[in-house]
Amino acid sequence: MQEAEVKVRKRRLERAIKARTDTVFVIASPGDILYVLAPRVVPMAILLLLPLFVGGYHSKVIVHACVVGLLALSWELLASCGLFSLGQSLFFGVGAYMAGAMDKYLHLPIWVTIPVATLGGGALCALLLAPVVRLRGVYFAMVTLMLPILFKQIIEAWGILGGTHGLSGLTAFPNEWLDKYLIIVAFITVLFGLRSLITSDYGLVLKAIADDDRAVMSAGINIYSRKVQALFIAASVASFAGAFITHHYQFAGFSVFALDWAILPLAAAAVGGTGSFAGAALGSMILVPLSEALRAMGGLRMAIYCAILVFAVLALPEGIFRFLERKYQEFETVIEVK
Amino acid sequence: MWLIVYGIISSVILALYAVGFSLTYGVSGLPNFAHGALYILGGYAIWNLMNVAGLSIIAAAPLTVITCGLLGFGLYWGLLLRVRGIPLSELVVTFAAGVAILELLTWSGFYGIRYSLPVFWEESIEIFSVVIDGQRILVLATGVALVILLHLFVRHTRTGLAFRGLAQNERTALSVGIEADWIGSLSVAMGSGLAAVAAVVVLPLGMMEATIGYEVLIYALAVAIVGGLESTTGMVLASFIIGFAQTAAARYIGPKWMIIVPLAAIVLVLVVRPSGLLGKFKELEERV
Amino acid sequence: MSAETLLKVEGLGKSFGGVMAVSNVDFELKRGDFLGVIGPNGAGKTTLVNLITGFVKPSRGKVIFNGKDITGRKPYDIANMGVARTFQMVRLFHNMPAYKNLIIPLCSQRVRKLRGGKYGERDDVAIDLLDDMGFERTSNVPYKTAGSLPHGYLKRLDLARALALRPDLLILDELFSGMSMAEVAGVLPIIEKLNTQGLTTIMIEHRLRELFRVVDRVMVLNFGVKIAEGSPDQVMDSDEVKKAYLGVDVEIPRGKPA
Ligand SMILES: Nc1ncnc2c1ncn2[C@@H]1O[C@H](COP(=O)(O)OP(=O)(O)OP(=O)(O)O)[C@@H](O)[C@H]1O
Ligand SMILES: [Mg+2]
């Protein structure tokens, strides 16, 4: 007789607490409440508390991660209505220069420059790109890729807005804590704000446009104005990040239009997983610290981001966030096979 | 007269930049954002073939074009194949690959006076009292020859007909036995080869550095947007409009106005006729 | 029923390259009319719908709806004026739960105005509508992703999406193609009832038996040209129609006169 081999097999179950749809949880116990809240509250708390414990260089990394995070969230909002941006640096740069110019030439205080640059930058970009949203497909990507590079060249050639030297000696934040916490709180607010926006009926319409714009039109919705609205919101978010950076470094130069600000958010969204805001946020929290570690590589850094980006698109189409989410919602048991 | 001659030349240069991008997009709907990088790779390849391998330009030029074509082929089978049909991924992959190549070249020190290509033909001639150097004549001749060859290719060869078939209707093309991946990769390869042709004839006119790749991409996109994607005639027309406008602006208003021209052209076209001068307004005519 | 003209189409024509998909079509609909449109494949029926709903810009001619010239207006403007359509090839939002598909028309300007600023229960309205279409609210069908539903459900979902707009004119482009007998039997009375309640309807259909049971008038297109219009019996007796549409000497299916 052969000795019976004990075979085991893994069984995977979806946690019972999660009901049919994505948003409905059946909560029955404090444990369930914890289960639902923990992934939302814990990362937020870590992000909020971290600056209290680390300082100097590390807090710069946090700030940088939040800035890229805002750009990635803005990218994700556009993507969710079918607009693929290759030029987050456009929105970022417009916000940065607006705040810089208001500070330098009009001597307006920070609490004016930042809000005005946020909304003004959003409006300007929406206006600039409004004609493009009439076209589908690659046009939007093409135009958003070109505009920041052209803007940079114009500033360079014309010497406007400080030309190659940029605008320097701008107003700093009154204190270091306001500086750090402004961006962290903004990042968290935008993350949760956009998440609830996209699950509302308004967001549903945006997603429907990406799905089938014709069907949306036949349902009596002006898709062009919706897309411009989304553009305004997304551009405002990115412009805020730009305006913040201007005051953070007390400087606005044409490096704000550099490809870094286009590639890094895109890579963050791709690594974290496109299709969810949390993915974009998670992606930037992973990539930015990583990229700081790559700073020593100097010029090679961009090439590495790009390699990561290609790898993420080809090998992790689902993204890290969706993977974690799936794992969190299911549990595995080992059962014996007879 | 000066304006006409140099206007034509800069228009032809723009058309050379754009032709590869347009061909690839027209045939397989792939926006090859690595176009500028392939152009610079062409320059890099020919420089190395001439200065490292010591080949003459007659031997180096075709080799360069073939190398770039093969690279395009590799780009398709290595990266694009997996994401074919997902527009977002297609454009992200080509864009990222292009930037990676350009940044890698910059990092490896591919700029500066050392990297210049000799002109093919030292003499210059005078037409209508305008002096033109031999290289610019070569550019002109290449441009004209390319347009004619492409036209013949598309109308009269099997592959060319397959290209048109795929461009018109992918499903039907598939059902009559045209292999989409094969044709798709061929279109990317040809687009890359054309980028290399442009590099070989245009780069000797000036300095060579990796950042020019971005410029080439920008101009190729500008021409495509103004002329209308998928329209070859539109592409030529747009090259001439932008080329002449730039030459005129640089000459009569000042060189710094040159950069405004593509921007103004794009904004104008997008506002007035979003599909480009000769592009079909795909959006409305698509079957419902 | 009032005899007010709702839709008037005058000399409408569209050519795609060389093909005259629709040429010089005239017809008129009064409020509450039920018009059937038939014609062989490629006759230009779908193109006619696209022309009326603004998805295709006419080469010539005029469309007047509710007294307003809507020729060449944008599809969403026309939809907001009260013209709803279904698509021959269903166009739905496949990644969303079925009932969420109806939220989109419920967010339109038209419905917001008609509902007079009542918000917050769009989901309920959507589920009610789907329940009428045979998506039982107590089952899990309305909550499944649209992409996972069988064809017959998709067609009905498309119809529900059109109805959610609370249209004045409903255009059905081959709604019954691909539906089972039972499904058609379920949907037909709904459409009939809506029409008797006053909803003007244009129905394009290849299934003549069902069509003739409900419509009061039929228009026949062939090669983009209107070749006949009248009651089902009149039209089917016309020799030209027999020849064009069915070939000569074919037994014509006939339902009860409407
Ligand atoms: N977007 C388009 N581009 C070019 N030709 C078109 C387009 N739409 C329709 N056609 C052509 O117009 C003619 C009429 O087509 P249409 O779809 O209106 O016919 P139909 O009566 O709806 O046919 P079916 O019964 O098959 O649905 C056909 O010859 C078709 O090929
Ligand atoms: Mg049809």
PDB file of C-alpha atoms in Angstrom, chain B residues 12 16 135-149 197-198 200-202:
ATOM      1  CA  VAL B  12      10.364  70.182 -45.872  1.00  0.00           C
ATOM      2  CA  LEU B  16      10.465  65.039 -42.611  1.00  0.00           C
ATOM      3  CA  GLN B 135      22.978  69.842 -47.468  1.00  0.00           C
ATOM      4  CA  ARG B 136      19.783  71.840 -47.709  1.00  0.00           C
ATOM      5  CA  ILE B 137      19.411  70.737 -51.285  1.00  0.00           C
ATOM      6  CA  LEU B 138      19.811  67.183 -50.145  1.00  0.00           C
ATOM      7  CA  VAL B 139      17.080  67.768 -47.555  1.00  0.00           C
ATOM      8  CA  LEU B 140      14.817  69.116 -50.232  1.00  0.00           C
ATOM      9  CA  ALA B 141      15.502  66.243 -52.581  1.00  0.00           C
ATOM     10  CA  THR B 142      14.981  63.675 -49.836  1.00  0.00           C
ATOM     11  CA  GLY B 143      11.702  65.223 -48.857  1.00  0.00           C
ATOM     12  CA  VAL B 144      10.365  65.207 -52.380  1.00  0.00           C
ATOM     13  CA  ALA B 145      11.656  61.708 -53.059  1.00  0.00           C
ATOM     14  CA  LEU B 146      10.111  60.382 -49.860  1.00  0.00           C
ATOM     15  CA  VAL B 147       6.705  61.759 -50.665  1.00  0.00           C
ATOM     16  CA  ILE B 148       6.786  60.221 -54.126  1.00  0.00           C
ATOM     17  CA  LEU B 149       8.100  56.880 -52.898  1.00  0.00           C
ATOM     18  CA  VAL B 197      16.142  59.250 -42.687  1.00  0.00           C
ATOM     19  CA  ALA B 198      15.160  62.654 -41.386  1.00  0.00           C
ATOM     20  CA  VAL B 200      20.566  61.569 -41.426  1.00  0.00           C
ATOM     21  CA  VAL B 201      19.772  64.438 -43.734  1.00  0.00           C
ATOM     22  CA  VAL B 202      18.724  67.137 -41.277  1.00  0.00           C
TER      23      VAL B 202
END
